[in-house]
PDB file of C-alpha atoms and ligand atoms in Angstrom:
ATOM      1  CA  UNK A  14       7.181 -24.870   8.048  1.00  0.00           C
ATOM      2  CA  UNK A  15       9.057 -22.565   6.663  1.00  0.00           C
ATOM      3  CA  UNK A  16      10.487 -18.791   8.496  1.00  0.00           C
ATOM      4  CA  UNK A  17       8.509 -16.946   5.583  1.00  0.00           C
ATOM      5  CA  UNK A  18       5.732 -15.369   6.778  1.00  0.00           C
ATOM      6  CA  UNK A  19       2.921 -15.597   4.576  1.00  0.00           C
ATOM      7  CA  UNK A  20       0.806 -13.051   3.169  1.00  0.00           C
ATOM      8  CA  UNK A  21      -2.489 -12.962   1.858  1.00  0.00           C
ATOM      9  CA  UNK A  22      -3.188  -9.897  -0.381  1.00  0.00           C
ATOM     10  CA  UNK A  23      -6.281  -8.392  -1.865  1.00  0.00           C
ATOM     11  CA  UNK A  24      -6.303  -7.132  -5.430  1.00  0.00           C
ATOM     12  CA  UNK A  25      -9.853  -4.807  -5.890  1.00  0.00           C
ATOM     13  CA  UNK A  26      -8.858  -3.979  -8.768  1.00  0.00           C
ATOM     14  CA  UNK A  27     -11.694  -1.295 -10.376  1.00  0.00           C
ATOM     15  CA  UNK A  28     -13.857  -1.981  -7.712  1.00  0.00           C
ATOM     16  CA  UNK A  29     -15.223  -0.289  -4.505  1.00  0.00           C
ATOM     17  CA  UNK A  30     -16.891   2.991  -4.366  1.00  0.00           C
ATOM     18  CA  UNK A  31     -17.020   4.454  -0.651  1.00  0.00           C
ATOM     19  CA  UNK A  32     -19.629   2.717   1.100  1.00  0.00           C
ATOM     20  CA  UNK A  33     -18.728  -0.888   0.060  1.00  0.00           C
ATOM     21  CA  UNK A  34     -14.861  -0.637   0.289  1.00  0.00           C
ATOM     22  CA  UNK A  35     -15.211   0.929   4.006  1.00  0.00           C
ATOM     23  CA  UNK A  36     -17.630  -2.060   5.148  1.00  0.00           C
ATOM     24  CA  UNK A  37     -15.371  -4.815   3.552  1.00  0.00           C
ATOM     25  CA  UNK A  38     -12.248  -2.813   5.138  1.00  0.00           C
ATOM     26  CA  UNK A  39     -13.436  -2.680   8.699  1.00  0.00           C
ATOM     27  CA  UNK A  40     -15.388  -6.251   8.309  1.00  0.00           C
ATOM     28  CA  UNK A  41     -11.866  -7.403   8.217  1.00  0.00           C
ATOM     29  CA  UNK A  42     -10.371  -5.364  10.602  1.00  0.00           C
ATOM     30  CA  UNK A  43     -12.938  -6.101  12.925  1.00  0.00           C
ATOM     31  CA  UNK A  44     -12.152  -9.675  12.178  1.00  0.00           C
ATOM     32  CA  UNK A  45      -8.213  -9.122  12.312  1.00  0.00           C
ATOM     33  CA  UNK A  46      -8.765  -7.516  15.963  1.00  0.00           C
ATOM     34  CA  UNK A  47     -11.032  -9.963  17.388  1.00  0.00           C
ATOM     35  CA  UNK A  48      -7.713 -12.646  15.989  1.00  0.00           C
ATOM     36  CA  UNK A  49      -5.260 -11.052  17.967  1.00  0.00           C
ATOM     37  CA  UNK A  50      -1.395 -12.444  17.516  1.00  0.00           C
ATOM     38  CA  UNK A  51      -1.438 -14.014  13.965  1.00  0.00           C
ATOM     39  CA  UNK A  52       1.227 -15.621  12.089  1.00  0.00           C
ATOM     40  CA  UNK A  53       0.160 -14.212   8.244  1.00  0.00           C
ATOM     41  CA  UNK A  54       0.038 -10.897   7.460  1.00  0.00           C
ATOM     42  CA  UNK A  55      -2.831  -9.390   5.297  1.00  0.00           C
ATOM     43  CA  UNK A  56      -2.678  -6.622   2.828  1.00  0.00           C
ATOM     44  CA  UNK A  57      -5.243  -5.048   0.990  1.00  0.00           C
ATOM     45  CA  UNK A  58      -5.154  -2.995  -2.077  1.00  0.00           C
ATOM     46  CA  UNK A  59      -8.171  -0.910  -3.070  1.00  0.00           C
ATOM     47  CA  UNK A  60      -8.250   1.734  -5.806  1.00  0.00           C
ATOM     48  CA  UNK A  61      -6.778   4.952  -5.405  1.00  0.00           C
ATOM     49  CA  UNK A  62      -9.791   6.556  -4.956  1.00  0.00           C
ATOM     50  CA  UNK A  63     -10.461   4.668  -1.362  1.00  0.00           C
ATOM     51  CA  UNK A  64      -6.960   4.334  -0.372  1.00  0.00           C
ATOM     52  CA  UNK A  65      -7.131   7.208   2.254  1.00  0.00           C
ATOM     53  CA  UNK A  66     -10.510   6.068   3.191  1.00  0.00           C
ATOM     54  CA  UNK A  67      -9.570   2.560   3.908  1.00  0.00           C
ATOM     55  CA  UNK A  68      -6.269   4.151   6.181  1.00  0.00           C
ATOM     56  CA  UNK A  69      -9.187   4.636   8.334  1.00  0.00           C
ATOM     57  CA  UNK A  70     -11.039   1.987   8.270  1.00  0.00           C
ATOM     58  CA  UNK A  71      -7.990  -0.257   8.851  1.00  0.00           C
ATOM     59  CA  UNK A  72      -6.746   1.946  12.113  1.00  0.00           C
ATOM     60  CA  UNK A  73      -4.840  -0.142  13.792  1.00  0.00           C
ATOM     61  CA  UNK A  74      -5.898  -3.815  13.451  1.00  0.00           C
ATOM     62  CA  UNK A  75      -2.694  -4.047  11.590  1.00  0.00           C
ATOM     63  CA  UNK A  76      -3.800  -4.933   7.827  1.00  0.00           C
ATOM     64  CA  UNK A  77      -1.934  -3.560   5.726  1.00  0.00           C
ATOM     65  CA  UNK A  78      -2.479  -1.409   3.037  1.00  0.00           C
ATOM     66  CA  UNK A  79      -1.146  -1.220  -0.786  1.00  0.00           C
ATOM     67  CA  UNK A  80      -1.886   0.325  -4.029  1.00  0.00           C
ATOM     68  CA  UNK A  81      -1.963  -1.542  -7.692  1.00  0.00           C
ATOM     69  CA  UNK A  82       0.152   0.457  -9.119  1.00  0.00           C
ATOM     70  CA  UNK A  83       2.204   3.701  -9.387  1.00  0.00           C
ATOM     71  CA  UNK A  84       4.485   5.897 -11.921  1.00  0.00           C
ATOM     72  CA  UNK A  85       8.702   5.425 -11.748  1.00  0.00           C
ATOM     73  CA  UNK A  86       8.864   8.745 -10.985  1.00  0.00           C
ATOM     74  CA  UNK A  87       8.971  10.502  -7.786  1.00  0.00           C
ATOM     75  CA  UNK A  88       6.362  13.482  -9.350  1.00  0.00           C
ATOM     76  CA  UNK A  89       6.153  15.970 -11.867  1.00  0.00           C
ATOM     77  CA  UNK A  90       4.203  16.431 -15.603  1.00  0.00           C
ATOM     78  CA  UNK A  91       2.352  13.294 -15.615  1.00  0.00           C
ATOM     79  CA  UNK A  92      -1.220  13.656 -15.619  1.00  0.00           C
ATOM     80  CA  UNK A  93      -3.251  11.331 -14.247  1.00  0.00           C
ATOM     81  CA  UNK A  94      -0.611   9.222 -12.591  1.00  0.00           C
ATOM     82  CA  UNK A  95      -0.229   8.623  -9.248  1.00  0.00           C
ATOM     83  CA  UNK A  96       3.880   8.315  -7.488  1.00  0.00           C
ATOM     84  CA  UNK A  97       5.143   5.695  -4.803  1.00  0.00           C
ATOM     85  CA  UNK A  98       5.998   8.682  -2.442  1.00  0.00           C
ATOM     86  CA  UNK A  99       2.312  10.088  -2.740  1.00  0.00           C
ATOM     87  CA  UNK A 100       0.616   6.360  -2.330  1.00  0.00           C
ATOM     88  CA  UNK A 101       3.671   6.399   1.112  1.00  0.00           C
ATOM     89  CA  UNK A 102       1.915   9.726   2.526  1.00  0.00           C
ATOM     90  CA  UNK A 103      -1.553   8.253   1.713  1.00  0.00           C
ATOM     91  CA  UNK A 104      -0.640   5.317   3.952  1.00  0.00           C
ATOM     92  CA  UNK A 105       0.545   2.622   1.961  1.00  0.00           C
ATOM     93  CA  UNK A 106       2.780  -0.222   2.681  1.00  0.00           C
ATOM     94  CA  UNK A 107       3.362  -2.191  -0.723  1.00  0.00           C
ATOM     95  CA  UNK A 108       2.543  -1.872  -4.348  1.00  0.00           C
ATOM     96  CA  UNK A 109       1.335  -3.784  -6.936  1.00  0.00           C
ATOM     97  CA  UNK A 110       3.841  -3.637 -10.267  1.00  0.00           C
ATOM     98  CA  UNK A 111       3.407  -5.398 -13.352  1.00  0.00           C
ATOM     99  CA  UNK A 112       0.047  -7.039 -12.860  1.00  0.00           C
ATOM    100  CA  UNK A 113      -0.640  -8.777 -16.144  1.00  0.00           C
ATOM    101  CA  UNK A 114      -4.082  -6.545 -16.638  1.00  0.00           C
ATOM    102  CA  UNK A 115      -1.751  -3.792 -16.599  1.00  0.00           C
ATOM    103  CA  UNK A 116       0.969  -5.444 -18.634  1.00  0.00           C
ATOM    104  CA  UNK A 117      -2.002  -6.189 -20.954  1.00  0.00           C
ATOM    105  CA  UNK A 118      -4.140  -3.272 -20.705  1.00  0.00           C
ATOM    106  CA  UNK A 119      -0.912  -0.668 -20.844  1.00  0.00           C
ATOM    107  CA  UNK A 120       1.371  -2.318 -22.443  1.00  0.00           C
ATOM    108  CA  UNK A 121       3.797  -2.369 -19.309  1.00  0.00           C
ATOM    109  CA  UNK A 122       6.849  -4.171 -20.289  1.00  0.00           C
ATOM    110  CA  UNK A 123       9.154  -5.798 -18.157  1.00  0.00           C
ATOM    111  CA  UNK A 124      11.585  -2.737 -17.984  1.00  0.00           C
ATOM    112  CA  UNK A 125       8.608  -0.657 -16.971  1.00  0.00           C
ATOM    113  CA  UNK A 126       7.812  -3.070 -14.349  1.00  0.00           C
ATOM    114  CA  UNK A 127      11.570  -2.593 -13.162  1.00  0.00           C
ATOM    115  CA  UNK A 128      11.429   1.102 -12.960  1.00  0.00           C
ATOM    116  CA  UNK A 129       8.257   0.849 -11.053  1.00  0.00           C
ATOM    117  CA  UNK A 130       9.381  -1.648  -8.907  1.00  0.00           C
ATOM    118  CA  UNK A 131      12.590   0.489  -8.098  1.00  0.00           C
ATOM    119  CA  UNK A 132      10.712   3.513  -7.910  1.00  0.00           C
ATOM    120  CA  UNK A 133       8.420   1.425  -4.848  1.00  0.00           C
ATOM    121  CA  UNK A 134      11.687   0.818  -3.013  1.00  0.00           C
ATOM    122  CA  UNK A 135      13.209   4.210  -3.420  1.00  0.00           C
ATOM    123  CA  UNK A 136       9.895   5.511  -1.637  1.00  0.00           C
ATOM    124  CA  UNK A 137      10.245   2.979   1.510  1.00  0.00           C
ATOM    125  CA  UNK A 138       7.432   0.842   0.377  1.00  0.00           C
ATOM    126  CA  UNK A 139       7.243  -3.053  -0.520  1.00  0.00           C
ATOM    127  CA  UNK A 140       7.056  -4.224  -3.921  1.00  0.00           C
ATOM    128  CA  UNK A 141       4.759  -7.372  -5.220  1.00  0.00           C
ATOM    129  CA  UNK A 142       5.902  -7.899  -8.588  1.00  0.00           C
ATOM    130  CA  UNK A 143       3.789 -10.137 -10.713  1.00  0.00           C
ATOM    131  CA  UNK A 144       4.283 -12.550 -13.312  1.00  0.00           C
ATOM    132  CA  UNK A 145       2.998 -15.506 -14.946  1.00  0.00           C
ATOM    133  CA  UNK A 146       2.738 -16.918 -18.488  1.00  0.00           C
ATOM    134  CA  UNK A 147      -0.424 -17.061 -21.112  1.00  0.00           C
ATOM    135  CA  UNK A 148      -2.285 -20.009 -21.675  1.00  0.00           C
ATOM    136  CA  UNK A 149      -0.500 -19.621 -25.270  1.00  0.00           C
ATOM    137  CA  UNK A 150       2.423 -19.357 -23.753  1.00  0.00           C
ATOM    138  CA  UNK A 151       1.724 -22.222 -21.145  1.00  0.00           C
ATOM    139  CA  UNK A 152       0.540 -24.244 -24.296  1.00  0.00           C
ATOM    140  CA  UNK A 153       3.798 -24.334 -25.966  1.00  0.00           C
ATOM    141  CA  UNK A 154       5.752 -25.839 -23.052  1.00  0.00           C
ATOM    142  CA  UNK A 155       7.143 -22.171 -22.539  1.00  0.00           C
ATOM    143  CA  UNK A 156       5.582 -21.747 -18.675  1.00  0.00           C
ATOM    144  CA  UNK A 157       9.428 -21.466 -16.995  1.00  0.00           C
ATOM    145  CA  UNK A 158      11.046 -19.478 -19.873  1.00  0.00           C
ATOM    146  CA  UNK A 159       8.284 -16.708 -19.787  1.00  0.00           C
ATOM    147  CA  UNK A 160       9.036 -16.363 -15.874  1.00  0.00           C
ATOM    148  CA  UNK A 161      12.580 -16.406 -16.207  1.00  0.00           C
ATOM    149  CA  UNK A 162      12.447 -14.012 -18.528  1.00  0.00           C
ATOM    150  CA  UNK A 163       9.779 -11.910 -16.290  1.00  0.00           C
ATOM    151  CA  UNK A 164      12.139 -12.215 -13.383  1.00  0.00           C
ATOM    152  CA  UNK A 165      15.327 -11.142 -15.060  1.00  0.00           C
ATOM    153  CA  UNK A 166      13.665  -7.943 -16.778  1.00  0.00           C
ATOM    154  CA  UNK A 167      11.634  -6.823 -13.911  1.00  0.00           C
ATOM    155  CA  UNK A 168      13.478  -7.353 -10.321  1.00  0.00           C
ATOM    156  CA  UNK A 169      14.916  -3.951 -10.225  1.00  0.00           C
ATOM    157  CA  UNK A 170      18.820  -3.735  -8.337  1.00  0.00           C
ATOM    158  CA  UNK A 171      18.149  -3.351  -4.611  1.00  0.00           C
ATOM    159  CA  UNK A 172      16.000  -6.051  -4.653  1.00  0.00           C
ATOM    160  CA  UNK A 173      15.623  -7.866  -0.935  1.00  0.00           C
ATOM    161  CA  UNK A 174      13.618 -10.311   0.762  1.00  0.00           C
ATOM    162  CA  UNK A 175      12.698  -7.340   2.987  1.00  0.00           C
ATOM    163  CA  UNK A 176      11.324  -4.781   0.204  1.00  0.00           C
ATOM    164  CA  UNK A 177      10.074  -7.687  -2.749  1.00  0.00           C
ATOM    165  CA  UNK A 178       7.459 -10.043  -3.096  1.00  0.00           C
ATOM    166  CA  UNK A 179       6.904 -11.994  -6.095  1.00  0.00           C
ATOM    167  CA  UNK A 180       3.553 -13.166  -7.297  1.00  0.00           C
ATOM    168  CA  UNK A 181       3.195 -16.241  -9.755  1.00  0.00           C
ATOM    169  CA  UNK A 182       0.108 -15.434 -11.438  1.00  0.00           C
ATOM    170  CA  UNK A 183      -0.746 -17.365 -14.237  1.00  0.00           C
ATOM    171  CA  UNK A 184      -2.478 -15.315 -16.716  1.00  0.00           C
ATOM    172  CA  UNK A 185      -4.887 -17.728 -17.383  1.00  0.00           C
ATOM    173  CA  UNK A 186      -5.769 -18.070 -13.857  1.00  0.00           C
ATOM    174  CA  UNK A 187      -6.666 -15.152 -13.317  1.00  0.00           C
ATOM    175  CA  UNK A 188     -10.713 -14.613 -12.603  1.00  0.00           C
ATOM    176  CA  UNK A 189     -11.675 -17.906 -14.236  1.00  0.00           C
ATOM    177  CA  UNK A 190     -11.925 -20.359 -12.144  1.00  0.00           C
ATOM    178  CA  UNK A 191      -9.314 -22.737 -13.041  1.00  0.00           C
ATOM    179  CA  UNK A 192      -5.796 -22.929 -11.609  1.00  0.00           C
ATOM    180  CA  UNK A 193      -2.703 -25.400 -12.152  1.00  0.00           C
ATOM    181  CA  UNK A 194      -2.378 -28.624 -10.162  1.00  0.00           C
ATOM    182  CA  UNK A 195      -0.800 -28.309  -6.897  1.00  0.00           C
ATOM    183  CA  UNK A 196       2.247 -30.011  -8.433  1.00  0.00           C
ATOM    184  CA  UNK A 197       2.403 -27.246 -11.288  1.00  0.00           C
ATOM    185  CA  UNK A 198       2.134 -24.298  -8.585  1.00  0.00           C
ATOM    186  CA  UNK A 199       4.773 -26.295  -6.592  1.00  0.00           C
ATOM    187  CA  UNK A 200       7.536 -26.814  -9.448  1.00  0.00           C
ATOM    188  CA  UNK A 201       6.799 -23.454 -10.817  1.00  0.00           C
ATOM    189  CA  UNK A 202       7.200 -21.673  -7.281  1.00  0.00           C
ATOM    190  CA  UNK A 203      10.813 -23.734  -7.088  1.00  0.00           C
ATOM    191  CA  UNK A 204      11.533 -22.742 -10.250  1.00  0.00           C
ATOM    192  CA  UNK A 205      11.108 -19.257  -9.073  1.00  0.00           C
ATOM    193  CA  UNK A 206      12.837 -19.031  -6.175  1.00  0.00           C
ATOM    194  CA  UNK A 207      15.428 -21.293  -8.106  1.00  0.00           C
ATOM    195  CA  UNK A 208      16.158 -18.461 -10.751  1.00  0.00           C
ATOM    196  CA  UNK A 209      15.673 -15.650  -7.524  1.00  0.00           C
ATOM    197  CA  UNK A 210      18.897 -17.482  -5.979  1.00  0.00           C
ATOM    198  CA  UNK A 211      20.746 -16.496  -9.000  1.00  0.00           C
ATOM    199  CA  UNK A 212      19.815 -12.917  -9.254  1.00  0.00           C
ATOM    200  CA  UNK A 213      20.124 -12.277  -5.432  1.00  0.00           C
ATOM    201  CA  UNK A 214      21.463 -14.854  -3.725  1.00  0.00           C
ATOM    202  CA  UNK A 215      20.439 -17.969  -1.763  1.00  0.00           C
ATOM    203  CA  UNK A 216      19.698 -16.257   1.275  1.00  0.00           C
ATOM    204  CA  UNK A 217      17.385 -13.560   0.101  1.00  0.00           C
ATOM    205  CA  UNK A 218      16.316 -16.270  -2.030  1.00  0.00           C
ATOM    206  CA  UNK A 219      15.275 -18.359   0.476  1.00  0.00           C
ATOM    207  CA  UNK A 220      13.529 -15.612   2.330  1.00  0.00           C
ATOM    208  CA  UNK A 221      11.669 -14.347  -0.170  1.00  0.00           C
ATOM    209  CA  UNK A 222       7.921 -14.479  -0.402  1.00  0.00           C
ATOM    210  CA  UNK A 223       6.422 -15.787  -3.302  1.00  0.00           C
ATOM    211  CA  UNK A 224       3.034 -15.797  -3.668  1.00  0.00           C
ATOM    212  CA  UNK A 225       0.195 -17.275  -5.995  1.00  0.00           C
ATOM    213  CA  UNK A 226      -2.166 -15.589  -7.717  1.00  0.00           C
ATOM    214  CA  UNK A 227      -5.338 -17.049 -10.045  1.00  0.00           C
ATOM    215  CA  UNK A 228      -8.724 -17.985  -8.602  1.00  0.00           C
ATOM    216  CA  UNK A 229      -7.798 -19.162  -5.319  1.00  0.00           C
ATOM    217  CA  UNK A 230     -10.692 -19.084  -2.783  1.00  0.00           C
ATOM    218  CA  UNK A 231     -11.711 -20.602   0.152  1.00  0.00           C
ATOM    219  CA  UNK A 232     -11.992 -23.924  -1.296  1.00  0.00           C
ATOM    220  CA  UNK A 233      -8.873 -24.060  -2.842  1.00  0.00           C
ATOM    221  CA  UNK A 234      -6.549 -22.039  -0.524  1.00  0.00           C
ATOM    222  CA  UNK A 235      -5.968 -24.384   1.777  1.00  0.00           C
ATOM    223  CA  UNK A 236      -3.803 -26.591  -0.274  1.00  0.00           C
ATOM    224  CA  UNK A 237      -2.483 -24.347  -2.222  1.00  0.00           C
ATOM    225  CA  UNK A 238      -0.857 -22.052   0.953  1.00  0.00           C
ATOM    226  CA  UNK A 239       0.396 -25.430   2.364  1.00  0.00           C
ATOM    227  CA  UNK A 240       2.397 -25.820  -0.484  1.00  0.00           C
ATOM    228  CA  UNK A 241       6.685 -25.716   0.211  1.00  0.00           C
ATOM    229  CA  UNK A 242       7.034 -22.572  -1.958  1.00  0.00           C
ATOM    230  CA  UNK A 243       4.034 -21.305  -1.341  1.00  0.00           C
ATOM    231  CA  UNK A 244       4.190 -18.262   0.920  1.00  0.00           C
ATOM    232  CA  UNK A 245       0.759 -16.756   0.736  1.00  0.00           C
ATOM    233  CA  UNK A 246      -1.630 -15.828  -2.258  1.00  0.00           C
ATOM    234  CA  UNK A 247      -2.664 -12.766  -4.545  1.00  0.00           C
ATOM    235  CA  UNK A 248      -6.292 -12.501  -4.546  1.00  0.00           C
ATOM    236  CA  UNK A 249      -8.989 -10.548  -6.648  1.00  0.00           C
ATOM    237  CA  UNK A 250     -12.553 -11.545  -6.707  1.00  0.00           C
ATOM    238  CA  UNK A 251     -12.345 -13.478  -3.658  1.00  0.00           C
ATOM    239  CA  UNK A 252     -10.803 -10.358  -2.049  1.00  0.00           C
ATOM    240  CA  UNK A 253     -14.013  -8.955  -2.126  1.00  0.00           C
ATOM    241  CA  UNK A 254     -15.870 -10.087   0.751  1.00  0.00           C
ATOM    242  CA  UNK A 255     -14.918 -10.520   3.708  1.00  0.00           C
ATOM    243  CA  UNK A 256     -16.305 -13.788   4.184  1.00  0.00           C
ATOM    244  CA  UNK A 257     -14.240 -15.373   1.658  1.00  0.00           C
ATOM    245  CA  UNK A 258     -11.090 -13.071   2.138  1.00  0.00           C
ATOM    246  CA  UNK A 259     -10.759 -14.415   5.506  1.00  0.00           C
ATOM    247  CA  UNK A 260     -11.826 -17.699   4.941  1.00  0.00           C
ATOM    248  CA  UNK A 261      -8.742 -17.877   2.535  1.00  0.00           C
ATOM    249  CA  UNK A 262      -6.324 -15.949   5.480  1.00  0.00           C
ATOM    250  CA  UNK A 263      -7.645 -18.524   8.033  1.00  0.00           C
ATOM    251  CA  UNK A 264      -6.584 -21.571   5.999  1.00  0.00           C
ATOM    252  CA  UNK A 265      -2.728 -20.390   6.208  1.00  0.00           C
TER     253      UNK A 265
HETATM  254  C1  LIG B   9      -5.550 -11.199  -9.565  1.00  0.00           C
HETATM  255  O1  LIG B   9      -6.071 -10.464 -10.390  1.00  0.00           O
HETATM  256  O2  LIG B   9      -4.471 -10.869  -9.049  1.00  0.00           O
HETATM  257  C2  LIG B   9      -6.218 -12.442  -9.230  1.00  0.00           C
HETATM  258  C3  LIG B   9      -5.520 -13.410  -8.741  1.00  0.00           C
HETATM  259  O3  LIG B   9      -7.556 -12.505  -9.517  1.00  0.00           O
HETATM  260  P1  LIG B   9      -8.547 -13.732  -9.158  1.00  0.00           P
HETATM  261  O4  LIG B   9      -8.240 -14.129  -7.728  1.00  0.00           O
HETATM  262  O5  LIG B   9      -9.904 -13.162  -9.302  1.00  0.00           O
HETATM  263  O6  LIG B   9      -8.228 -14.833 -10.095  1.00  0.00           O
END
């Protein structure tokens, strides 16, 4: 048992219009009420369309809420874009940086992920920076240099226990079912928190959260949370419901 306290966070991702995102939001605040004292914490992150919507739904079972993304800047001529400080007065606690559909989809490099990431903690808000190798990359016996690489280029200066989570998503995890063995997740958590000590210290280190990310469900979750390293879990598709989304909280 470790003192991190775990977090299980919901990636939407493009998905939710008004009527389903409130119903899955209050589902699980209803739920989160009727729980009382917990020991995770839960976060979900719905497009920005709902994100002021969802505020209310959430009230105050004490979920929190997040965004999956922002600009580095505080504001100004970017159209379309959305800043850390606007997602703060929307209600927001944390944002997503450096998601690997975004790394993919917009070409967001590590650097961008950086100034996004600092950009989350000049605001007040947490960070959950994501990485995780290819299955190309995984292939070629690369897995631990792709994350080192991630976590040198994209933990911004500033970075604490208190204002960063990491989340080990392997890419090839993501939405299809299969995930690494409980050993890989394991090493490659260690690893993690391994090259963390050496950026930050051990003591933020050590208090760190690092989540995983890549089809966990109820099923799997279990395991996977009770893993040393293993301080909670990214989820998207099984985020979705709130049967399975707090099936997966109630196995921490
Ligand atoms: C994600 O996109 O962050 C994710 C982990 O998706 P899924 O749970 O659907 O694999």
């Amino acid at each position: 048992m470790t003192s991190r306290r775990p977090l299980i966070a919901g990636n939407w991702k493009m998905n939710g219009l008004t009527a389903d995102g409130s119903s899955l939001a209050s589902g699980l605040a209803e739920k989160m009420t009727a729980a009382g004292d917990v020991f995770f914490e839960m976060l979900v992150c719905p497009p920005f369309t709902l994100i002021s919507k969802i505020a209310d739904c959430l009230g105050g079972s004490g979920i929190a809420l997040g965004a999956q993304d922002c600009h580095a800047n505080e504001k100004g001529a970017h159209t379309g874009d959305i800043s850390a400080a606007m997602l703060k007065d929307a209600g927001c606690a944390y944002v997503i940086v450096g998601h690997s559909e975004r790394r993919t989809d917009h070409g967001e490099s590590n650097e961008t992920v950086r100034d996004k990431a600092a950009a989350v903690h000049a605001a007040g808000l947490g960070a959950v920076i994501c990485i995780g190798e290819t299955e190309a990359e995984r292939d070629a016996g690369q897995t631990l240099d792709v994350n080192k690489a991630q976590i040198a280029g994209s933990l911004p200066e500033g970075a604490t226990a208190a204002n960063t989570v990491i989340a080990y998503e392997p890419v090839w995890a993501i939405g299809t079912g299969r995930t690494p063995t409980n050993d890989e997740v394991q090493d490659v958590h260690a690893f993690i928190r391994g090259e963390l000590a050496g950026h930050l210290g051990e003591s933020e280190a050590a208090a760190m959260r690092i989540l995983y990310g890549g089809s966990m469900k109820p099923g799997n979750a279990k395991e996977l949370l009770a893993l040393a390293d293993v301080d909670g879990g990214l989820i998207g598709g099984a985020s979705l419901t709130v049967e399975d989304f707090w099936g997966i909280a109630e196995s921490v």
